[in-house]
Each structure stands twice: as structure tokens, then as C-alpha cells.
Tab-separated table of C-alpha atoms and ligand atoms in Angstrom:
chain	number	residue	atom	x	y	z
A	1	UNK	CA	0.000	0.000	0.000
A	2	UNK	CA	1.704	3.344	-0.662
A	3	UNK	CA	-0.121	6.750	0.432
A	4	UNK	CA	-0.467	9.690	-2.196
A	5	UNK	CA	1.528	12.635	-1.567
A	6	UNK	CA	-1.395	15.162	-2.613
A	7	UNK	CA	-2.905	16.560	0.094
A	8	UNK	CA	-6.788	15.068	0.747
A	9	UNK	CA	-9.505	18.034	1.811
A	10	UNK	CA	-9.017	17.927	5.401
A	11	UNK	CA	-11.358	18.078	7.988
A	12	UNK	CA	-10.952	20.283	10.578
A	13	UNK	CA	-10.699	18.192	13.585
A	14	UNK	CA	-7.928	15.322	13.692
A	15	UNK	CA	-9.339	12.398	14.884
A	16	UNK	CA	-7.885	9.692	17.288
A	17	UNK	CA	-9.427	6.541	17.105
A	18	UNK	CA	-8.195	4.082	19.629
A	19	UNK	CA	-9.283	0.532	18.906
A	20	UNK	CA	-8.107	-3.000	18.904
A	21	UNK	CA	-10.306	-6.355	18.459
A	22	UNK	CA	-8.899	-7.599	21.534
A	23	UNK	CA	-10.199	-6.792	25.085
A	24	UNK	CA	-8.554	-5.226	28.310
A	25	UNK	CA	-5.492	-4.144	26.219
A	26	UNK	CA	-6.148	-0.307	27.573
A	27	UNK	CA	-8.347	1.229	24.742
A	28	UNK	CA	-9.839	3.311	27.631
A	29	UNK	CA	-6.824	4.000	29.606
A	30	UNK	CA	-5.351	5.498	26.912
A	31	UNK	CA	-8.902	7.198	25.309
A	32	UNK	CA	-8.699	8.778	28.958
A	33	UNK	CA	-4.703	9.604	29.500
A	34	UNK	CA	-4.647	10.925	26.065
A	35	UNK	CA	-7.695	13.088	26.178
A	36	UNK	CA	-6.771	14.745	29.040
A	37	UNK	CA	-2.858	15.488	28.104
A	38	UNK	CA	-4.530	16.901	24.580
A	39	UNK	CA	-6.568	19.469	27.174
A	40	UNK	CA	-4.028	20.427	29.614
A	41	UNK	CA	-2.194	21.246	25.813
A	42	UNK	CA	-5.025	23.607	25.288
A	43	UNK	CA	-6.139	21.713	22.960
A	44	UNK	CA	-10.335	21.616	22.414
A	45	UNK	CA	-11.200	18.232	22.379
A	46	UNK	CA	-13.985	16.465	22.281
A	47	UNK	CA	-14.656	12.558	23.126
A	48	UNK	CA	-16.847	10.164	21.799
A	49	UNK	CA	-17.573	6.186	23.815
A	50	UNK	CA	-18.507	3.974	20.992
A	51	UNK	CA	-18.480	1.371	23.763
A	52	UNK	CA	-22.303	0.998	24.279
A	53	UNK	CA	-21.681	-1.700	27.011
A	54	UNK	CA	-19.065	-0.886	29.369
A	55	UNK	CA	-19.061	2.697	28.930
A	56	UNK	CA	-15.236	3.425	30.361
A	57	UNK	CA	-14.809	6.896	28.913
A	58	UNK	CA	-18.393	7.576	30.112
A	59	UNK	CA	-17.673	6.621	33.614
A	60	UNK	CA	-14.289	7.920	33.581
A	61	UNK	CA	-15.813	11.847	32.658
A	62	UNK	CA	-18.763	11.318	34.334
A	63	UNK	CA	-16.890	10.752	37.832
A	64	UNK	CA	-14.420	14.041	36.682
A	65	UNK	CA	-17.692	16.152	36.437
A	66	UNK	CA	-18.333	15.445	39.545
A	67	UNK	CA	-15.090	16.020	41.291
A	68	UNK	CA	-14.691	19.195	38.818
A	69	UNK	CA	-17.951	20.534	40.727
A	70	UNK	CA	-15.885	21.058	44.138
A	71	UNK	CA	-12.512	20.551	42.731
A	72	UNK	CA	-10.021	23.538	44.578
A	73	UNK	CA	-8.680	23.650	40.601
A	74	UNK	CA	-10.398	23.863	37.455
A	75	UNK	CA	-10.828	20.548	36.042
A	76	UNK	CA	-10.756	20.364	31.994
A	77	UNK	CA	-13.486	18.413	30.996
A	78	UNK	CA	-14.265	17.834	27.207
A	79	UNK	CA	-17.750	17.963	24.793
A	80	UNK	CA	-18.036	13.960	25.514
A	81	UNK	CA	-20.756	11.492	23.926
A	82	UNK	CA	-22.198	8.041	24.804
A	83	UNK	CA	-23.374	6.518	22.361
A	84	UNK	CA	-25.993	3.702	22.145
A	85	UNK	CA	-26.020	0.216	20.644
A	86	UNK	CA	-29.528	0.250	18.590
A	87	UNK	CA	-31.130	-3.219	19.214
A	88	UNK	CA	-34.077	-3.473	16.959
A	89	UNK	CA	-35.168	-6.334	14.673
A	90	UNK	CA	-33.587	-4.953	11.458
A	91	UNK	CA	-30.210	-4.937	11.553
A	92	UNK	CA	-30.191	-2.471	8.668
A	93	UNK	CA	-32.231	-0.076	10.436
A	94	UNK	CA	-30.213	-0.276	13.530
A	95	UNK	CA	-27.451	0.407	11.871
A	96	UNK	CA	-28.616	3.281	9.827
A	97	UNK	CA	-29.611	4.078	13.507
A	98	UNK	CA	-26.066	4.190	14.699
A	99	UNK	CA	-24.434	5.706	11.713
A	100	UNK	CA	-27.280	8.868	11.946
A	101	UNK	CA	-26.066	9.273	15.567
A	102	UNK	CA	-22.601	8.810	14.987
A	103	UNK	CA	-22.665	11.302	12.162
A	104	UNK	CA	-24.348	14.014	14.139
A	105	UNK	CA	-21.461	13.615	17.034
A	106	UNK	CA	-19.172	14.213	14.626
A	107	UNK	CA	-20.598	16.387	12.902
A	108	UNK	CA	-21.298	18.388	15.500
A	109	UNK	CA	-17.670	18.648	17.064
A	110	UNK	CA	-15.561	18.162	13.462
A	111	UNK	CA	-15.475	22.318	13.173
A	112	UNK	CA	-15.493	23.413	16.474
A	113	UNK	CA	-12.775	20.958	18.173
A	114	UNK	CA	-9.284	20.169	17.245
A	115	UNK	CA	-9.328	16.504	18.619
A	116	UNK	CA	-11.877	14.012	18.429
A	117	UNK	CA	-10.548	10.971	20.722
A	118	UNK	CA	-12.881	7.735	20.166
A	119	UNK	CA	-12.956	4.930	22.301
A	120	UNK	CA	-14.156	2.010	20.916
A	121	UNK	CA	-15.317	-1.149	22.155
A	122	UNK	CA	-13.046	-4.787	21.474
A	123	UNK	CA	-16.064	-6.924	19.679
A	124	UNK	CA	-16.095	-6.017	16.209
A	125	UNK	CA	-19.694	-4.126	15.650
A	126	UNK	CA	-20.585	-2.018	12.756
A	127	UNK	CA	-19.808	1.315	14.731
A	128	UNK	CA	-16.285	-0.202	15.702
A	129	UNK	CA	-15.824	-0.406	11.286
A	130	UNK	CA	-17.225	2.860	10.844
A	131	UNK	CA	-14.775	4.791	13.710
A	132	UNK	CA	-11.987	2.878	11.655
A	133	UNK	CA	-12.560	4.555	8.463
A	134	UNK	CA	-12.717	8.047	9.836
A	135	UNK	CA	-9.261	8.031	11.950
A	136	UNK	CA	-6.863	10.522	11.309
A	137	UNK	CA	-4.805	8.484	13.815
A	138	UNK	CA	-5.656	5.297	14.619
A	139	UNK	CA	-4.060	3.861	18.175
A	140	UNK	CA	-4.049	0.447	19.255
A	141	UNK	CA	-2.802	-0.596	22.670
A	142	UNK	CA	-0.932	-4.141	22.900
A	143	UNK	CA	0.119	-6.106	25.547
A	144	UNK	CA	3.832	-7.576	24.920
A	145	UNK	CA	1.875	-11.117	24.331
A	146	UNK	CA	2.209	-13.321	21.177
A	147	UNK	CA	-1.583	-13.813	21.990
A	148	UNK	CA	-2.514	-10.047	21.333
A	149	UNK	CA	0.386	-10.196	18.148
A	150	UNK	CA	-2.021	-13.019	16.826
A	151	UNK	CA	-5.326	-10.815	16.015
A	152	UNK	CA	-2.550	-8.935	13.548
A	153	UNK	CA	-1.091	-11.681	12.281
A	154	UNK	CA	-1.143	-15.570	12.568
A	155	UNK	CA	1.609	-16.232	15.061
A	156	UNK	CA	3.581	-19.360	13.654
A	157	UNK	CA	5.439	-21.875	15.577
A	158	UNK	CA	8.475	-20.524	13.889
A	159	UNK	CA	8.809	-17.365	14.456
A	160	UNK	CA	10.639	-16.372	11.605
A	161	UNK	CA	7.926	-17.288	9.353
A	162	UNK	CA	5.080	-14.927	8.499
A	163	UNK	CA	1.586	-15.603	9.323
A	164	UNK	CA	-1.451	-14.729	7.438
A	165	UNK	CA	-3.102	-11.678	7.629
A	166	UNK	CA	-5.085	-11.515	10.572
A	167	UNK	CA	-8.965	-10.655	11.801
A	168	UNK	CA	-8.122	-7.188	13.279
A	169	UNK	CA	-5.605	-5.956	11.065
A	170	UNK	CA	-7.911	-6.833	8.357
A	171	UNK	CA	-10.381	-4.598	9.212
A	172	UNK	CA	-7.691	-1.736	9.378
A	173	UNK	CA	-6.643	-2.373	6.105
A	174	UNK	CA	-10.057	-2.422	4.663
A	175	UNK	CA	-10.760	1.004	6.466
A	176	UNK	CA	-7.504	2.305	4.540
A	177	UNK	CA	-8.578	0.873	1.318
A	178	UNK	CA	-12.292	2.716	1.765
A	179	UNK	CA	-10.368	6.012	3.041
A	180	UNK	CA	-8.138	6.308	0.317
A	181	UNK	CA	-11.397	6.286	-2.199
A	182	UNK	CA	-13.493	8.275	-0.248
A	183	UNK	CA	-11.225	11.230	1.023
A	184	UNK	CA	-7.835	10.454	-0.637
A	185	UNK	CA	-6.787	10.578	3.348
A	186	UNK	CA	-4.254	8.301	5.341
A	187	UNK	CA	-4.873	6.404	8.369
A	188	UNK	CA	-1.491	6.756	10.515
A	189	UNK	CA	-1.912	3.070	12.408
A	190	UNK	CA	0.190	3.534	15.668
A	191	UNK	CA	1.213	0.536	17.656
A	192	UNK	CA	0.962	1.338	21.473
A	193	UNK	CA	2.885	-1.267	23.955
A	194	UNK	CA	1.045	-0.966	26.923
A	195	UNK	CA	0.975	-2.418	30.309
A	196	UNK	CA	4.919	-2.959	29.590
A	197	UNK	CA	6.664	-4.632	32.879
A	198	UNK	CA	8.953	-3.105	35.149
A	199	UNK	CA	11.819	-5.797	33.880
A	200	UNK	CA	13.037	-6.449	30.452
A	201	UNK	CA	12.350	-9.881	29.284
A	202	UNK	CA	13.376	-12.092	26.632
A	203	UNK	CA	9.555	-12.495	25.509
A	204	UNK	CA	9.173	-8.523	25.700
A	205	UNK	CA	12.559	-8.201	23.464
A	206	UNK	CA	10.768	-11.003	21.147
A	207	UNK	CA	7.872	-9.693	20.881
A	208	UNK	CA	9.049	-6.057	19.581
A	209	UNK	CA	11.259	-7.601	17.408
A	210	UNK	CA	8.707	-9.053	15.929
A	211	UNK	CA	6.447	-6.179	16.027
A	212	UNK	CA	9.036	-4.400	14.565
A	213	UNK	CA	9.101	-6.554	11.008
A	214	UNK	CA	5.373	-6.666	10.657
A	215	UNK	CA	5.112	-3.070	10.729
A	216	UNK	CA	6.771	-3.093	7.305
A	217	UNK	CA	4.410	-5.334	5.635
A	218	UNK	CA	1.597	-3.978	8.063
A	219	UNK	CA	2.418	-0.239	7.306
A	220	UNK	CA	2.308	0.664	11.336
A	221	UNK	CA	4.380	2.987	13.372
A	222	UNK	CA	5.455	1.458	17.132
A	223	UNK	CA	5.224	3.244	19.724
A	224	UNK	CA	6.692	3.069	23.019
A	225	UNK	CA	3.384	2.850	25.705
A	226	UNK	CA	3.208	2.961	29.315
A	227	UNK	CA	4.285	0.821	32.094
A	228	UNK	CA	2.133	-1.026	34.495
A	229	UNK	CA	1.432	1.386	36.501
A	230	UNK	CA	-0.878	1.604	39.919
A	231	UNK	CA	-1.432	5.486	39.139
A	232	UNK	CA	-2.808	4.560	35.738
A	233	UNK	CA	-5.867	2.856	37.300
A	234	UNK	CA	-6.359	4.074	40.811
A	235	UNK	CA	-7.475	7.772	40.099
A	236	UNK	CA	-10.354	6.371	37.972
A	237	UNK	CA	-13.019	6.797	40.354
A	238	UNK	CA	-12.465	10.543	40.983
A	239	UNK	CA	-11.965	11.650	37.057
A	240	UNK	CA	-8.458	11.656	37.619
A	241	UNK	CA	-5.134	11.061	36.126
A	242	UNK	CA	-1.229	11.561	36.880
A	243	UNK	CA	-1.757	14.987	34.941
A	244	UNK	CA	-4.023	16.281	36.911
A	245	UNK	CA	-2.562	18.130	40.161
A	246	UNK	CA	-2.583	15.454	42.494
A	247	UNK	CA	0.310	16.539	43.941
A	248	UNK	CA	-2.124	19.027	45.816
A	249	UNK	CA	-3.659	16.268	47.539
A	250	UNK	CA	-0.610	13.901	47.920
A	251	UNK	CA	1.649	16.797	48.884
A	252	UNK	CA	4.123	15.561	47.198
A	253	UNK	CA	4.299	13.397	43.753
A	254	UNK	CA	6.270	10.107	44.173
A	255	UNK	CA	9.122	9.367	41.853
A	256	UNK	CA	6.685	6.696	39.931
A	257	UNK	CA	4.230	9.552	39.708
A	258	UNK	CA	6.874	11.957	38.248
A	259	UNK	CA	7.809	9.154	35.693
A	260	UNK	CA	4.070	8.205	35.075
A	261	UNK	CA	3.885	11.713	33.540
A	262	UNK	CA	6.755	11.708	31.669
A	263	UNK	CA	5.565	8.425	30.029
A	264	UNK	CA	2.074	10.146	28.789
A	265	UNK	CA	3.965	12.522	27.240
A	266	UNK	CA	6.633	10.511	25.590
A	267	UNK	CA	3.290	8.500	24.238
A	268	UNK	CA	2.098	11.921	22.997
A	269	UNK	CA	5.376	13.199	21.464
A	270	UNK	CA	5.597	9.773	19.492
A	271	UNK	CA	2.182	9.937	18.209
A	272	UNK	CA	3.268	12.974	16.091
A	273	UNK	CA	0.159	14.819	16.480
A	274	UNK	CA	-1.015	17.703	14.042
A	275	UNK	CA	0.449	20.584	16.836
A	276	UNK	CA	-0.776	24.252	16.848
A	277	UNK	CA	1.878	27.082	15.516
A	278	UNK	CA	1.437	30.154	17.092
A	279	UNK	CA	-0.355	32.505	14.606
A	280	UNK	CA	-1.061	29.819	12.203
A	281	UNK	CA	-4.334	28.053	11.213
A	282	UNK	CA	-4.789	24.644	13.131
A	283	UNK	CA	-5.731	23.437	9.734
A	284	UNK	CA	-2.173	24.547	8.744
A	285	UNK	CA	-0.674	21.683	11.464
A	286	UNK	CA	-3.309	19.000	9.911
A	287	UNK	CA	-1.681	19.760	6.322
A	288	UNK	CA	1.800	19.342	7.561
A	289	UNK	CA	0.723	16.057	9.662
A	290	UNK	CA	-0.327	15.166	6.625
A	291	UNK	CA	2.884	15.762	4.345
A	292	UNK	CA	5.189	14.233	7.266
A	293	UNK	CA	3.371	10.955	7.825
A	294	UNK	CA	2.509	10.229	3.715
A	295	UNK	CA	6.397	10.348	3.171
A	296	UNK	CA	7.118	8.940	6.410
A	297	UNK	CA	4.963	5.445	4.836
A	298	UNK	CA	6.224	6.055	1.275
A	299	UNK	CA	9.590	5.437	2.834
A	300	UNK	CA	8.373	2.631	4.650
A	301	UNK	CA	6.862	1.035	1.799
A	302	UNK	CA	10.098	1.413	-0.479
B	401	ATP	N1	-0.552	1.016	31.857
B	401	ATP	C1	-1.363	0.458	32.742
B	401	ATP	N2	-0.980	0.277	34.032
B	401	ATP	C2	-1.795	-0.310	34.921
B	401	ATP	N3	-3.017	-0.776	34.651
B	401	ATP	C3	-3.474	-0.649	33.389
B	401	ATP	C4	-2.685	-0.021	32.375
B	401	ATP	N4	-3.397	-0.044	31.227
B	401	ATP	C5	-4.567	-0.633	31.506
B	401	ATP	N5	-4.629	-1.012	32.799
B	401	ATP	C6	-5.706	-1.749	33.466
B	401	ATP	O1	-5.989	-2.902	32.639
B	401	ATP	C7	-7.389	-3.172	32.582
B	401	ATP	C8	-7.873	-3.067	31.121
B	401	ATP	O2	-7.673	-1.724	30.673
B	401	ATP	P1	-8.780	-0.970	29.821
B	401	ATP	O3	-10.124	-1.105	30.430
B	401	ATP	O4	-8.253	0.389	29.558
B	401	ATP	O5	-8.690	-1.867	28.499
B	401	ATP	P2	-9.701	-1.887	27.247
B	401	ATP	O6	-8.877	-2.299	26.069
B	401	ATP	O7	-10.437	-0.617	27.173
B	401	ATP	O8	-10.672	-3.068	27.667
B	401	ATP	P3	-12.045	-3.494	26.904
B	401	ATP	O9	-11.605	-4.242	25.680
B	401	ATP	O10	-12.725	-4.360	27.902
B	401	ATP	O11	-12.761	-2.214	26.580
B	401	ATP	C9	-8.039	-2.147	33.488
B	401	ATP	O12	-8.159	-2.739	34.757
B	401	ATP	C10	-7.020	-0.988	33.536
B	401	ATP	O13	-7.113	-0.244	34.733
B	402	MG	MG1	-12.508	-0.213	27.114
């Protein structure tokens, strides 16, 4: 697949997708961690749960609006949407449904915000497919696990040899395909190890290695994620995350806190984000995305 370098009519708003057919990789965590940094950048963003079932993102903003009311500091919240799972005897109805309430979310926020961070859910539904073909950048979290490597590509015994094409990165390469005739635009497919372990292993070292060769034939980037962390769960209940000033409350931010926070923004430097130029359009920053990451796969590809 090679990307052409003429620039497709951009929408305004870039829009972060963060998906992967496999569950409890840390789709939310990272919907959540990366929402947030985008704010505290001064960035408007607006979020969108396309999981109908477990709601994460929901619950996650949801308990932040409700510290945010008595919060001592003000608490960034985004323009967020739940949406729901139409269950109706047609299944061409509900989706029609879906894809009407989808469209006016988007619609909606694709002018007036600069990021659009989706959070999708791990079955593969028709809204899941549809998010897919409308990422800017699309993010999916992996565990360092052959297992999780398998829904890209058939792990084989030996580990040398390449396995087919597989279920999830299928449907990423079908939502390039439709992309590329509907908009001309590229889907920059980011890699995130997450959950990574304290310790360097051989099966970690294996595993990007790995990684590493099917990105060619894949056309992903890799991109280092975050450690298992505590502070990367526990704040959930109060809408928090290391970003936010805990610090206030904790007095004083723990070494693993410190490094927590340097992580999320690593994650965000290597996603290589449209970013605003003082004085110039934000459109302006989604051209040049654009121009950097179509030669950045050209060279991939070549
Ligand atoms: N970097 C991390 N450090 C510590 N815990 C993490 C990290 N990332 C995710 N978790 C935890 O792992 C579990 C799964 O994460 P999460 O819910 O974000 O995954 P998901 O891909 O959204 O799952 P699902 O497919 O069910 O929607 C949660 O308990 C979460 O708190
Ligand atoms: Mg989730």
C-alpha cells in the first residue's frame, strides 16, 4: 500500500481513534490519559464512547464532572458522547440508527474541536468499522503477548515465518482501502505497547522484534506505551489522572508519579500529532501532519 503525496480536503478536527479487536489491552486507559494530556495542551477536544456496554470513557468523565464541581482547581473536561447500541429487529435499520447518531457527534464537534478521541469497544460491531474509516490516527494498545500479536497476524510456531493476515488488522486495512477512495486521506496506524513490565524480558525483546518486522508489511508505526502502573488505574473513580494536580492532595508526587507523567507525554510526542503554531491556522498543522506521515509510509513502503 503506498499513500499519495497530494494533500486530501481535510477536515478540521484530527481524529484519534483508539481501537483493537482484543479486550482489556487499555483502549480506555489510553482514550482517557490521552484526552486529558490533549486538554491540559489547550487543545479543544472532544470525546466520543462507541463502547455501548461498558461505557469506560463515560464513567471515567462522568466521575471528573463530579469532582470538577468542588474541585479547589479547574478541572478540563471535554464535549463527551455516549453513544448507544440500537437493538431493533432490522439490523439495517439499527445500523442506519447508529451511523445517523454517529454522524451528528461528529458532525457536530468536526469544526469546532481540534481533537476528536474515540474509544471504541473490542467486539467487532458495525460502529467499531465505521470509527476505523474516519481516523486521522488510529491507536491500538498491545500487551507484549504473542496472543494479542495473533489478532494482527497468525503467530507461527516458527517465528521467523510470516503468518497470514489476521482478523483485526484486516479490518484496518479495509478502512484504509475505503479512506483512500473516499477522502484520498491516510490512516497513521500507531502501535501502542502498553501495560509494559517493570523488567526487560526475553519475551518482551521477542515480541518487539517481531512487532518491529510486521510493521513493514503492516504499514504501522510502534510506539513506546506505558508501564504497568498503579497510578494509571487508581485515580479512575475521581476523574483523575497523573496529569491532573494530584500533587495538591498527595503533597508531594512520588518518583513513579513523576515518571508516570513523563511516560504520557513521551506516548504523545511519538504519536506525532497535528500541533498548533502560534499565529497559524490549526488546519495549517493537519496539512503538515499530513505531508510528514505520507512520506514517512512512502519510505516505509520502499
Ligand atoms: N498502563 C497500565 N498500568 C496499569 N493498569 C493498566 C494499564 N493499562 C490498563 N490497565 C488496566 O488494565 C485493565 C484493562 O484496561 P482498559 O479497560 O483500559 O482496556 P480496554 O482495552 O479498554 O478493555 P475493553 O476491551 O474491555 O474495553 C483495566 O483494569 C485498567 O485499569
Ligand atoms: Mg474499554
Amino acid at each position: 500500500m503506498s499513500f499519495d503525496a497530494e494533500a486530501p480536503d481535510l477536515r478540521p478536527a484530527h481524529v484519534i481513534v483508539v481501537a483493537n479487536e482484543k479486550g482489556g489491552v487499555g483502549k480506555s486507559t489510553l482514550s482517557i490519559h490521552l484526552s486529558v494530556a490533549l486538554m491540559k495542551a489547550g487543545y479543544r477536544v472532544a470525546t466520543i464512547d462507541l463502547d455501548t456496554r461498558q461505557r469506560s470513557l463515560t464513567r471515567f468523565y462522568e466521575n471528573r464532572a463530579s469532582f470538577a464541581r468542588t474541585a479547589p482547581w479547574a478541572v478540563e473536561l471535554p464535549r463527551h458522547f455516549a453513544l448507544d447500541h440500537v437493538r431493533g429487529a432490522q439490523a439495517q435499520d439499527n445500523e442506519s440508527a447508529e451511523f445517523a447518531a454517529f454522524a451528528e457527534a461528529i458532525g457536530e464537534v468536526e469544526h469546532a474541536y481540534e481533537f476528536v478521541v474515540i474509544d471504541t469497544p473490542a467486539s467487532d460491531t458495525y460502529l467499531m468499522r465505521l470509527a476505523h474509516s474516519l481516523a486521522d490516527t488510529l491507536i491500538s494498545p498491545m500487551n507484549d503477548s504473542f496472543i494479542d500479536m495473533d489478532v494482527l497476524s497468525k503467530v507461527h510456531h516458527d517465528r521467523a515465518h510470516r503468518g497470514a493476515v489476521a482478523q483485526y488488522a484486516e479490518i484496518v486495512l479495509e478502512a484504509r482501502r475505503k479512506r483512500r477512495l473516499v477522502d484520498n486521506g491516510l490512516i497513521d496506524w500507531v502501535l501502542v505497547r502498553n501495560r509494559i513490565a517493570a523488567l526487560h524480558s526475553n519475551n518482551a525483546r521477542q515480541v518487539d522484534q517481531a512487532l518491529r518486522k510486521l510493521a513493514v508489511e503492516l504499514q504501522f508505526r510502534v510506539a513506546e506505551g506505558l508501564r504497568d502502573r498503579v497510578i494509571f488505574r487508581e485515580l479512575f473513580p475521581i476523574g483523575l489522572t497523573a496529569l491532573d494536580a494530584i500533587e495538591e492532595a498527595n503533597c508531594q508526587l512520588t518518583p513513579s508519579q513523576m515518571t508516570a507523567r513523563r511516560e504520557i507525554a513521551t506516548l504523545v510526542s511519538d504519536l506525532r500529532l497535528p500541533s498548533r503554531v502560534e499565529g497559524a491556522n490549526y488546519l495549517e498543522a493537519r496539512h503538515v501532519w499530513f505531508e510528514s506521515l505520507s512520506s514517512y509510509y512512502r519510505e516505509l513502503k520502499s
